[in-house]
Amino acid sequence: MKWTRAVLIAVAVALGVWGLRYFQEVAPPSESPARAGTPPQAQPSTPPLQRSAAPLAGALGGTVRDDQGRPVDEAQVCLQRVLASAAPAASPRCTNALGGTFLFDLLPPGDWQLWAVTAEHRSSPYRGHRLVRREALPMAVIPLVPNERLLDLDITLGAAGVLLEGRVLDNGSPIPRAWVSWLRRGAEYEPQGRFPADAEGRFALRVPPGPVLLEASAEGYVSRIVEVPAPGPFVELALSPGGTIEGVALSQDTQTPVPNVRAHARPQSAPLFAGWNGLQSATLTDAKGHFMLTGLGAGRYVVEVTGDGWFGESDPVVVSLEVKASTVIHLLRGALVQGTVLERMTGKPCLEGNVKLTADPEDLGRSFQSPVSVSGHFSFDAVPPGRYAVDPECPGLVAPGTRVRLAIEGQRDPPPLRIELDSGLTVRGTVIRSTGRPAGGIRIEASAQDAAEAPKGTARELFALSDDSGAFTVLGLQRGRWTFTPVSSDRLPLGTSISIFLGVVSPESPRLTLFPSASVAIRLKGANGWVSDARVMLQSDEAGVRETRFDGEVFLANDLPPGRYRVDARGPRGEPLVAEKSTPELVVFEEQQIRRDIVVDPLSLSIWGQVVDEDQRPVSAAVVHAEWEGPDGASAELPNTLTGIQGEFTLLGVGRGPYVITAQHGDGRSGRLSGVRSGQRVQVTLQAAAPGPGSPQSAK
């Protein structure tokens, strides 16, 4: 009995020692109880990334609040990883925020989207200071590096809004597990989160009143975006099955498969809207380097593969609905560039900064950008060989006197960089209107007059925004002479400039005065109601071109100098919405507020047509493309569309024209029409060989 007990004790001790060593070597480090509540920036710096190390888990958490700042109990919070170029990696993960708080733990590094919704509030994505913008992404993302725990993410829900209900269908049958989102109008048409439809394809969303853009998507289907009124009737969103690209990623040197790297399809022509539409397909390669991208609309794509130090892309791939496309992508190794950005005097990490790598012109001038984490760490994966300049940016700090240079040779990773920034000077001032009232929301541009003497890589221009009292603060200024100017969003001066020399002693606060100004609000009246998907500009011989912004109801332009303006309204592809002879003019006086309704040309509606073969038989699943032929060589492309079973197609919301209509089938047949104008019904005939540029068909 004693012998048995001794054996059991020895086994238990051995297992305990083995478990402790396993936990120390394998398990990701966690916060100690005494530090569990400390903010992320108080944690130890993230160690340099090791390319061979497994991804270390992080966490995202915070509080959901209403528009009054109160926590919202039981709000649904969803999280989704973005692999590349707006492509979601998988279905979102959702949880309920008990007492308003939420936590997503054990997350791999990467870019993430976060949003929340309740039955009583309008949905809203996270909009805090942790967001960064990636090139080619329509939405801002939260970057998460290994072991990082961001637990201060507050999501503020919008006001109640109005209820919009509908259903997602495929040829009249419901699509289970579809996703629906509404998009906010703006420069990027940013999605406001994705929300699941039920087993019958039904959905219900809270949205702002007025015209709303809805997008429906589902695995294996082409996403669709439509504009609907809110409140409005029950919405039915019909999706069509998409095409497929199947391929394999191989090492160019060894011809062996490359597993666990990201593959995504990028259309050669940009989609009309930059939501999830058109770029929705992304995946990771399997152990044999194989990948499959589904739900693609017909057209030409380039498949890009990146990750774990690899990079490469395919030749253009033609996608149709009948035939599965295939491709082989040969990958090259790039270098891993990483480092930290710190304040020189204190050693504290840079917060809310980013680092940009710019190649020399002889190395094709490519550039890469990385956010700086809360620990000051940045990294670039798969940087091709070449010579690069390293330019850090950090609020309140200025770059060193000597620009950091970096040479990448072959596939060798350079040693980690340590970039130290200096504390910059601060200027505080005020901006007022010509009447003496404070001017809030005005952009202030600070530009260095002696930029030629400034070290390369330092900021030549900085910006600030005035608050409701007219006060503004510009941080991170170098010593020297600077000019401060109030400017519009397109950087036109709105008032007088003031030049100040910055030395050791802080200067007096500059006081900027705006020019006498006015504001204009414009609504566009179409055949079926108010038009919101447009671009409206005001043109003046004296003041140049002023861009308006859509605020949900009107196209608004503030701080306009007095004068005579011509209104130029264009559709989302740049096509004119108002006939040139009917272009309205506005006479604007000082401090005047003008509101004008403009009727959109009734002919700016649609082009209908049919694609047939040489025997006049309808051709289905042909790709139809339209391009506007403007004066002086100007042009604008419309999004591609597919013909139906009877060869029919419709191009909606087009301008007067003229347009060139091109149709192409997956078997190589093509046809072309020129001189097509809105309101016409046309027929495009496919031929075995595409007509030459000099012999297009004429519009019927």
XYZ file of C-alpha atoms in Angstrom:
700
model
C 0.000 0.000 0.000
C 2.829 2.376 0.886
C 4.578 1.404 -2.350
C 1.438 2.243 -4.397
C 1.030 5.595 -2.656
C 4.672 6.501 -3.322
C 4.292 5.701 -7.029
C 1.147 7.843 -7.288
C 2.866 10.767 -5.557
C 5.874 10.507 -7.900
C 3.622 10.445 -10.978
C 1.660 13.459 -9.722
C 4.835 15.454 -9.099
C 6.176 14.599 -12.563
C 2.942 15.620 -14.245
C 2.876 18.875 -12.275
C 6.425 19.784 -13.299
C 5.718 18.889 -16.928
C 2.498 20.969 -16.915
C 4.277 23.977 -15.411
C 7.032 23.813 -18.042
C 4.421 23.398 -20.820
C 2.463 26.403 -19.598
C 5.595 28.547 -19.407
C 6.831 27.553 -22.869
C 3.578 27.264 -24.867
C 0.776 29.210 -23.258
C 0.568 32.908 -24.212
C 1.559 35.280 -21.412
C -1.338 36.692 -19.391
C -1.812 39.655 -17.109
C -1.004 39.211 -13.450
C -3.869 39.903 -11.016
C -2.253 43.122 -9.853
C -2.088 44.448 -13.451
C -5.366 43.110 -14.846
C -6.970 46.522 -14.907
C -4.060 48.549 -16.246
C -4.496 50.211 -19.635
C -2.795 48.648 -22.673
C -0.045 51.288 -22.815
C 1.096 50.272 -19.308
C 1.953 46.740 -20.449
C 5.536 45.719 -21.329
C 6.617 46.436 -24.909
C 5.735 43.776 -27.460
C 8.840 41.742 -28.357
C 9.952 41.737 -32.006
C 7.966 39.383 -34.216
C 9.567 36.079 -35.118
C 8.520 34.816 -38.531
C 8.546 31.195 -37.385
C 6.592 31.795 -34.176
C 2.895 30.858 -33.964
C 0.451 33.814 -33.774
C 0.009 34.962 -30.174
C -3.498 35.727 -28.982
C -4.788 39.202 -28.133
C -8.076 40.687 -27.009
C -10.534 43.475 -27.873
C -13.000 44.769 -25.321
C -14.832 47.841 -24.135
C -18.270 49.342 -23.525
C -21.347 49.964 -25.686
C -22.962 53.335 -24.939
C -25.976 55.273 -26.206
C -25.785 58.796 -27.632
C -26.007 60.146 -24.042
C -22.936 58.183 -22.919
C -24.864 55.603 -20.847
C -23.944 51.884 -21.024
C -26.396 49.821 -23.106
C -27.244 46.438 -21.596
C -27.594 43.359 -23.849
C -26.386 45.141 -27.006
C -25.212 42.742 -29.694
C -21.520 43.320 -30.484
C -19.954 41.691 -33.557
C -16.329 41.302 -34.590
C -14.874 40.330 -37.957
C -11.323 39.929 -39.166
C -10.426 41.582 -42.474
C -7.867 39.549 -44.366
C -7.013 41.939 -47.184
C -8.537 44.597 -49.421
C -11.943 44.697 -47.726
C -12.365 40.944 -47.790
C -13.864 39.486 -44.604
C -12.017 36.406 -43.402
C -15.027 34.520 -42.037
C -18.497 35.036 -40.613
C -18.561 37.583 -37.767
C -18.348 36.544 -34.132
C -21.093 38.108 -32.010
C -21.724 38.411 -28.277
C -24.111 40.221 -25.927
C -22.710 43.112 -23.892
C -23.873 42.391 -20.340
C -24.131 45.686 -18.500
C -22.795 47.312 -21.657
C -19.350 45.659 -21.480
C -17.944 43.147 -23.970
C -14.743 41.148 -24.464
C -13.383 39.113 -27.382
C -10.404 37.093 -26.182
C -7.844 34.755 -27.801
C -7.788 36.728 -31.067
C -5.014 36.234 -33.622
C -3.091 39.299 -34.835
C -4.547 41.185 -37.790
C -7.020 43.877 -38.834
C -10.459 43.758 -37.211
C -13.840 45.449 -37.599
C -16.087 45.961 -34.579
C -19.717 47.108 -34.434
C -22.821 46.975 -32.220
C -26.608 47.056 -32.621
C -29.799 46.815 -30.568
C -33.475 46.711 -31.495
C -33.909 50.265 -30.154
C -30.771 51.952 -31.522
C -29.208 52.526 -34.896
C -26.233 50.278 -35.574
C -22.795 51.812 -35.341
C -19.191 50.666 -35.873
C -16.373 51.509 -33.489
C -15.136 55.037 -34.298
C -12.464 55.604 -31.641
C -8.806 56.567 -31.770
C -7.592 52.984 -32.283
C -8.735 52.985 -35.923
C -6.366 53.195 -38.860
C -6.936 53.485 -42.602
C -5.436 50.920 -44.937
C -4.819 51.576 -48.602
C -7.672 50.106 -50.746
C -9.868 49.440 -47.692
C -13.308 51.092 -47.688
C -13.553 50.914 -43.909
C -11.243 51.775 -41.045
C -9.925 48.811 -39.051
C -8.496 48.088 -35.596
C -4.953 46.685 -35.946
C -4.053 44.049 -33.355
C -0.469 42.897 -32.862
C 0.565 39.702 -31.004
C -0.340 39.677 -27.299
C -1.984 43.123 -27.488
C -5.073 43.659 -25.312
C -7.134 46.711 -26.294
C -9.794 46.947 -23.602
C -10.796 50.620 -23.908
C -12.908 50.433 -27.088
C -16.143 52.396 -26.598
C -18.885 51.999 -29.250
C -21.469 54.789 -29.326
C -24.800 53.773 -30.849
C -26.747 56.213 -32.983
C -30.199 57.558 -32.229
C -33.180 55.245 -32.757
C -33.655 56.001 -36.450
C -36.358 54.139 -38.380
C -37.009 50.422 -38.897
C -36.243 48.902 -42.304
C -37.330 45.303 -42.948
C -36.800 42.951 -45.864
C -35.719 39.561 -47.144
C -32.763 38.121 -49.117
C -33.767 35.789 -51.986
C -32.359 33.574 -54.711
C -34.860 33.241 -57.577
C -37.734 33.655 -55.114
C -36.357 31.275 -52.470
C -34.937 32.587 -49.180
C -31.160 32.501 -48.649
C -30.369 31.345 -45.109
C -27.306 32.756 -43.348
C -27.219 35.848 -45.565
C -25.749 39.080 -44.231
C -27.148 42.594 -44.654
C -25.501 45.956 -43.943
C -26.326 49.587 -44.528
C -23.726 51.990 -45.840
C -23.038 55.565 -44.833
C -22.607 57.926 -47.756
C -19.286 59.692 -47.947
C -15.982 59.449 -49.702
C -15.702 55.712 -48.967
C -19.351 54.551 -48.612
C -18.334 52.937 -45.323
C -20.287 49.857 -44.161
C -21.920 50.241 -40.756
C -21.525 46.605 -39.724
C -23.000 43.341 -41.021
C -26.130 41.753 -39.551
C -27.459 38.208 -40.065
C -30.749 37.400 -41.769
C -32.766 34.549 -40.239
C -33.424 31.100 -41.744
C -36.129 32.631 -43.977
C -33.763 35.335 -45.220
C -35.575 38.063 -43.256
C -33.807 41.024 -41.652
C -34.694 44.159 -39.674
C -32.322 47.143 -39.282
C -32.452 50.538 -37.600
C -31.214 53.148 -40.067
C -31.276 56.967 -40.348
C -34.326 58.412 -42.135
C -34.001 59.193 -45.830
C -32.433 57.287 -48.731
C -30.252 54.407 -47.504
C -27.818 52.088 -49.275
C -28.379 48.421 -48.357
C -25.982 45.629 -49.197
C -26.811 41.914 -49.089
C -24.177 39.181 -49.263
C -24.026 35.417 -48.780
C -21.423 32.722 -49.313
C -21.280 31.747 -52.979
C -23.365 34.725 -54.133
C -22.467 38.041 -55.723
C -23.108 40.876 -53.265
C -25.698 43.453 -54.252
C -26.167 47.089 -53.212
C -29.457 48.936 -53.678
C -30.784 52.305 -52.588
C -34.096 52.294 -50.714
C -36.141 54.941 -48.868
C -36.356 54.765 -45.064
C -38.944 54.387 -43.779
C -40.250 52.482 -46.764
C -41.951 49.299 -47.987
C -40.709 45.761 -47.345
C -37.431 45.267 -49.279
C -36.629 42.166 -51.311
C -32.945 41.778 -52.219
C -32.358 39.184 -54.954
C -28.849 37.699 -55.206
C -27.329 35.704 -58.049
C -24.837 32.830 -57.687
C -21.299 33.991 -58.351
C -18.337 32.609 -60.210
C -15.347 30.743 -58.752
C -11.579 30.988 -58.993
C -9.623 27.918 -57.933
C -5.865 27.975 -57.652
C -2.655 26.960 -55.952
C 0.180 29.031 -54.448
C 3.708 27.708 -55.075
C 7.163 28.879 -54.117
C 8.827 30.209 -57.257
C 12.209 28.813 -56.163
C 11.235 25.296 -55.057
C 7.807 24.853 -56.714
C 6.471 23.529 -53.390
C 3.034 24.512 -52.004
C 2.823 27.513 -49.645
C 0.203 26.954 -46.909
C -1.659 29.406 -44.658
C -1.230 32.564 -46.760
C -4.025 34.953 -47.754
C -5.539 34.825 -51.234
C -8.079 37.380 -52.392
C -9.532 38.470 -55.731
C -9.178 42.106 -56.781
C -11.301 43.253 -59.750
C -9.303 45.028 -62.431
C -11.946 47.782 -62.608
C -12.965 49.309 -59.268
C -16.528 48.535 -58.083
C -19.144 51.273 -57.908
C -19.340 51.083 -54.114
C -16.497 50.095 -51.848
C -18.441 48.169 -49.211
C -18.022 44.398 -49.069
C -19.240 44.410 -52.704
C -16.929 43.054 -55.403
C -14.066 42.299 -52.979
C -15.922 39.950 -50.688
C -13.997 36.762 -51.472
C -10.863 35.915 -49.499
C -9.457 32.764 -47.968
C -6.320 31.080 -46.660
C -4.425 28.425 -48.600
C -4.564 24.891 -47.203
C -1.660 22.519 -46.478
C -1.253 21.869 -50.228
C -1.305 25.585 -51.127
C -4.791 25.210 -52.601
C -7.457 27.946 -52.386
C -10.954 28.565 -53.758
C -12.604 32.003 -54.065
C -16.385 31.999 -54.546
C -19.200 34.509 -54.982
C -17.422 36.578 -57.652
C -19.268 38.624 -60.234
C -18.422 38.085 -63.888
C -15.394 40.061 -65.020
C -11.602 40.145 -64.916
C -9.746 39.705 -61.607
C -6.202 39.584 -60.290
C -5.640 37.157 -57.402
C -3.185 38.509 -54.821
C -1.488 36.193 -52.318
C 0.383 37.568 -49.284
C 1.370 36.580 -45.763
C 4.105 34.970 -43.673
C 6.793 36.683 -45.716
C 5.402 35.704 -49.155
C 3.995 37.879 -51.921
C 2.752 37.321 -55.470
C -0.169 37.803 -57.839
C -1.755 36.062 -60.798
C -2.168 37.122 -64.383
C -5.685 38.522 -65.109
C -8.356 35.816 -64.649
C -11.703 35.951 -66.501
C -14.607 34.824 -64.296
C -17.906 33.589 -65.743
C -20.821 31.770 -64.138
C -20.593 28.638 -66.295
C -16.912 27.727 -66.017
C -14.702 27.584 -62.916
C -11.560 29.654 -63.510
C -8.158 28.400 -62.366
C -4.731 29.916 -61.809
C -1.280 29.101 -60.432
C 0.539 31.814 -58.471
C 4.292 31.716 -57.929
C 5.358 33.438 -54.720
C 8.577 35.188 -53.775
C 10.004 35.702 -50.312
C 10.184 39.213 -48.869
C 11.867 40.578 -45.778
C 10.269 41.211 -42.391
C 10.839 44.844 -41.386
C 9.944 45.757 -37.811
C 10.861 48.131 -35.035
C 9.652 50.589 -32.419
C 8.889 54.325 -32.427
C 9.658 56.142 -29.164
C 9.870 59.664 -27.774
C 13.585 60.444 -27.339
C 13.461 62.233 -23.980
C 11.038 59.964 -22.091
C 11.331 56.645 -23.923
C 7.523 56.441 -24.098
C 6.028 54.713 -27.168
C 4.409 56.723 -29.947
C 0.605 56.588 -29.737
C -1.753 56.697 -32.746
C 1.161 56.939 -35.182
C 2.164 55.167 -38.368
C 5.316 54.379 -40.308
C 5.683 54.534 -44.073
C 8.250 52.736 -46.220
C 8.898 54.416 -49.584
C 11.138 52.768 -52.179
C 13.547 54.749 -54.310
C 12.194 55.610 -57.806
C 14.562 53.141 -59.447
C 12.930 50.439 -57.280
C 9.509 51.202 -58.831
C 8.618 53.701 -56.081
C 6.434 51.196 -54.180
C 5.325 52.142 -50.673
C 4.017 50.354 -47.576
C 2.341 51.675 -44.442
C 2.019 50.197 -40.946
C 0.256 51.502 -37.836
C 2.185 51.866 -34.594
C 0.743 49.754 -31.767
C 0.196 51.033 -28.226
C 3.583 49.532 -27.319
C 5.266 51.549 -30.105
C 5.805 48.494 -32.319
C 5.383 48.394 -36.117
C 6.033 45.690 -38.704
C 5.970 45.118 -42.463
C 5.642 41.579 -43.766
C 7.063 40.509 -47.150
C 8.943 43.651 -48.202
C 10.567 43.130 -51.639
C 14.309 43.803 -52.086
C 15.276 47.431 -52.639
C 16.263 50.695 -50.950
C 13.672 52.431 -48.795
C 13.149 55.610 -46.799
C 11.497 55.137 -43.388
C 9.163 58.007 -42.432
C 7.479 57.897 -38.994
C 4.506 60.098 -38.086
C 3.328 60.594 -34.513
C 1.017 63.323 -33.107
C 3.004 65.892 -31.126
C 6.405 64.503 -32.138
C 8.765 65.423 -34.956
C 11.076 63.253 -37.049
C 14.838 63.171 -36.405
C 17.208 65.428 -38.301
C 18.461 62.560 -40.485
C 16.029 60.491 -42.501
C 16.170 56.781 -41.710
C 17.272 54.700 -44.704
C 16.934 50.947 -45.158
C 18.345 48.507 -47.716
C 16.667 45.114 -48.243
C 18.951 42.548 -49.860
C 17.387 39.310 -51.050
C 15.260 37.572 -48.433
C 17.326 38.548 -45.385
C 15.412 40.246 -42.564
C 17.118 43.473 -41.420
C 17.654 43.989 -37.665
C 14.772 45.684 -35.793
C 14.704 49.476 -36.117
C 14.571 51.863 -33.175
C 13.258 55.279 -34.237
C 13.434 58.115 -31.708
C 11.331 61.242 -32.230
C 11.682 64.640 -30.598
C 9.015 66.655 -28.836
C 7.646 69.328 -31.163
C 6.456 72.871 -30.525
C 2.772 73.710 -29.980
C 0.774 76.638 -31.360
C -2.692 77.519 -30.046
C -4.899 80.073 -31.799
C -8.443 81.077 -32.715
C -10.408 81.526 -35.928
C -13.360 83.914 -36.306
C -15.798 84.835 -39.058
C -15.860 88.223 -40.742
C -18.684 89.210 -38.372
C -16.499 88.495 -35.325
C -18.292 85.277 -34.321
C -16.216 82.138 -33.483
C -15.841 79.731 -36.413
C -16.041 76.077 -35.430
C -15.172 73.091 -37.604
C -12.651 75.036 -39.713
C -9.563 73.221 -40.952
C -6.300 75.042 -40.179
C -3.253 74.290 -42.339
C 0.231 74.932 -40.958
C 2.931 74.886 -43.650
C 6.700 75.331 -43.183
C 8.011 78.262 -45.213
C 11.631 77.117 -44.918
C 10.858 73.533 -45.965
C 13.933 73.488 -48.198
C 16.142 73.671 -45.092
C 14.100 71.164 -43.082
C 15.471 67.628 -42.749
C 13.988 65.137 -45.174
C 11.230 63.045 -43.681
C 9.996 65.813 -41.359
C 6.470 67.172 -41.607
C 6.121 70.136 -44.006
C 2.358 70.477 -43.441
C 0.222 69.864 -40.368
C -3.514 70.303 -39.826
C -5.888 71.046 -36.972
C -9.650 71.572 -36.608
C -11.204 74.446 -34.665
C -13.747 73.642 -31.949
C -17.087 75.383 -31.337
C -15.321 78.304 -29.623
C -13.044 78.773 -32.649
C -9.950 77.522 -30.777
C -7.408 75.255 -32.470
C -4.137 73.562 -31.495
C -1.333 72.465 -33.836
C 1.157 69.966 -32.381
C 4.557 68.674 -33.450
C 5.992 71.777 -35.149
C 9.686 72.157 -35.980
C 11.534 75.377 -35.230
C 11.392 77.849 -38.097
C 8.853 80.018 -39.907
C 5.346 78.628 -40.356
C 2.245 79.939 -42.119
C -1.226 79.271 -40.657
C -4.196 79.389 -43.069
C -7.885 78.446 -42.714
C -8.704 76.157 -45.654
C -11.641 74.203 -47.088
C -11.718 70.405 -47.460
C -10.188 70.797 -50.932
C -7.496 73.110 -49.434
C -8.742 76.387 -50.855
C -8.060 79.378 -48.558
C -11.053 80.536 -46.519
C -9.378 83.523 -44.877
C -6.202 85.492 -44.307
C -2.915 83.749 -43.477
C -0.577 84.564 -40.611
C 3.170 83.858 -40.655
C 4.946 83.112 -37.360
C 8.572 82.311 -36.512
C 8.834 79.481 -33.976
C 11.887 79.552 -31.726
C 12.626 78.620 -28.150
C 9.938 80.889 -26.685
C 6.299 79.994 -27.371
C 4.741 82.524 -29.805
C 1.615 84.562 -29.250
C -1.665 82.920 -30.241
C -2.513 83.660 -33.915
C -5.996 85.008 -34.638
C -7.280 84.043 -38.091
C -10.217 85.813 -39.781
C -12.341 84.164 -42.460
C -13.344 85.887 -45.673
C -16.974 87.065 -45.921
C -18.809 83.840 -46.765
C -22.144 82.147 -47.382
C -23.571 78.612 -47.440
C -25.528 76.708 -50.107
C -27.760 73.647 -49.615
C -28.865 71.727 -52.738
C -31.312 68.868 -53.259
C -31.514 66.872 -56.499
C -35.004 65.887 -57.651
C -35.124 62.774 -59.831
C -37.963 60.987 -61.587
C -38.440 58.622 -58.621
C -37.668 60.955 -55.722
C -34.689 62.713 -54.205
C -31.269 61.675 -55.519
C -28.469 61.164 -52.994
C -25.937 59.042 -54.887
C -24.298 61.933 -56.705
C -21.423 64.386 -56.614
C -22.298 68.083 -56.654
C -19.736 70.818 -57.313
C -20.009 74.608 -57.429
C -17.862 76.279 -60.084
C -16.848 79.932 -60.037
C -14.416 81.871 -62.217
C -13.162 83.711 -59.119
C -13.267 81.035 -56.391
C -12.571 77.945 -58.522
C -14.336 74.625 -57.867
C -15.926 73.967 -54.464
C -16.989 70.429 -53.552
C -20.193 69.874 -51.568
C -20.723 67.163 -48.968
C -23.888 65.115 -48.459
C -25.117 65.293 -44.845
C -27.986 62.798 -45.199
C -30.510 65.332 -46.523
C -28.815 67.943 -48.727
C -25.577 68.602 -50.591
C -23.980 71.318 -48.457
C -21.191 73.823 -49.116
C -20.129 76.207 -46.342
C -17.786 79.194 -46.235
C -18.325 80.193 -49.866
C -16.930 83.555 -50.984
C -19.579 85.838 -52.539
C -19.920 85.419 -56.297
C -21.670 83.611 -59.158
C -21.555 79.772 -59.147
C -22.526 77.135 -61.704
C -23.917 73.857 -60.293
C -22.308 70.705 -61.719
C -24.117 67.481 -60.643
C -22.656 64.116 -61.626
C -23.520 60.483 -61.006
C -21.334 58.000 -59.115
C -19.265 57.224 -62.233
C -18.731 60.874 -63.150
C -21.532 61.095 -65.747
C -23.445 64.435 -65.882
C -26.928 64.378 -64.352
C -28.068 67.749 -65.699
C -28.026 68.791 -69.347
C -25.371 71.413 -70.062
C -27.919 73.890 -71.404
C -29.921 73.508 -68.189
C -27.011 74.030 -65.786
C -28.361 76.251 -62.979
C -26.475 79.271 -61.650
C -26.497 80.692 -58.126
C -25.660 84.251 -57.112
C -24.260 84.180 -53.570
C -23.991 87.221 -51.293
C -22.060 87.685 -48.055
C -23.399 85.715 -45.036
C -26.304 84.435 -47.155
C -27.831 80.981 -46.743
C -29.272 79.588 -49.991
C -31.410 76.458 -50.405
C -32.154 75.250 -53.939
C -33.921 72.214 -55.440
C -32.595 71.141 -58.848
C -34.401 68.755 -61.191
C -32.205 65.982 -62.560
C -32.510 65.522 -66.330
C -35.374 62.982 -66.903
C -33.292 61.299 -69.606
C -30.607 60.411 -67.040
C -32.242 57.112 -66.178
C -31.317 53.864 -67.905
C -30.053 52.054 -70.977
C -31.864 48.813 -71.830
C -30.531 46.193 -74.185
C -30.079 42.624 -75.289
C -27.009 40.611 -76.255
C -27.477 38.135 -79.146
C -25.259 35.930 -81.293
C -24.853 36.182 -85.063
C -28.031 34.095 -85.493
C -29.975 36.590 -83.317
C -30.299 34.084 -80.452
C -30.121 35.517 -76.903
C -26.799 35.099 -75.071
C -26.952 34.730 -71.291
C -24.147 35.336 -68.747
C -22.327 37.810 -71.003
C -20.406 40.615 -69.273
C -21.702 44.043 -70.332
C -19.457 47.064 -69.789
C -20.230 50.744 -70.468
C -17.851 53.685 -70.672
C -18.876 57.336 -70.941
C -17.159 59.297 -73.730
C -16.770 62.841 -72.474
C -15.353 65.958 -74.158
C -11.581 66.441 -74.527
C -10.910 62.749 -73.981
C -12.623 62.570 -70.567
C -14.133 59.195 -69.697
C -15.816 57.335 -66.845
C -16.611 53.640 -66.475
C -19.904 52.144 -65.261
C -19.912 48.917 -63.235
C -20.177 45.656 -65.167
C -23.471 43.783 -65.364
C -24.499 40.312 -66.545
C -27.105 39.428 -69.133
C -30.095 37.352 -68.052
C -31.524 34.160 -69.522
C -32.958 36.075 -72.511
C -29.754 38.062 -73.007
C -31.304 41.157 -71.441
C -29.414 43.777 -69.413
C -30.138 47.157 -67.808
C -27.734 49.969 -66.894
C -29.366 52.123 -64.220
C -28.730 55.739 -63.249
C -26.659 56.649 -66.298
C -26.151 60.177 -67.614
C -27.022 61.466 -71.079
C -23.951 59.917 -72.683
C -22.651 59.132 -75.182
C -21.463 55.688 -74.069
C -19.507 52.819 -75.598
C -21.214 49.499 -74.739
C -19.031 46.370 -74.818
C -20.287 42.789 -74.333
C -18.012 39.777 -73.861
C -18.742 36.098 -73.281
C -16.502 33.580 -71.537
C -15.965 31.689 -74.829
C -14.184 34.721 -76.352
C -17.029 36.184 -78.436
C -17.488 39.941 -78.094
C -19.419 42.875 -79.502
C -19.299 46.663 -79.275
C -21.623 49.659 -79.749
C -20.685 53.325 -79.711
C -22.715 56.521 -79.489
C -25.321 55.067 -77.091
C -27.312 57.607 -75.046
C -29.556 57.251 -72.024
C -33.143 56.300 -72.740
C -32.168 54.069 -75.678
C -32.915 50.363 -76.136
C -29.990 48.692 -77.923
C -28.873 45.316 -79.226
C -25.280 44.069 -79.095
C -24.285 41.232 -81.453
C -21.453 38.929 -80.419
C -18.967 37.870 -83.058
C -16.192 35.280 -83.070
C -13.559 38.034 -83.291
C -14.018 41.399 -81.594
C -14.435 44.330 -84.037
C -11.413 46.578 -84.383
C -11.419 50.077 -82.917
C -12.141 51.574 -86.257
C -15.233 49.513 -87.047
C -17.665 49.572 -84.115
C -21.327 48.752 -84.541
C -23.711 51.686 -84.516
C -26.394 52.095 -81.840
C -29.845 50.850 -82.843
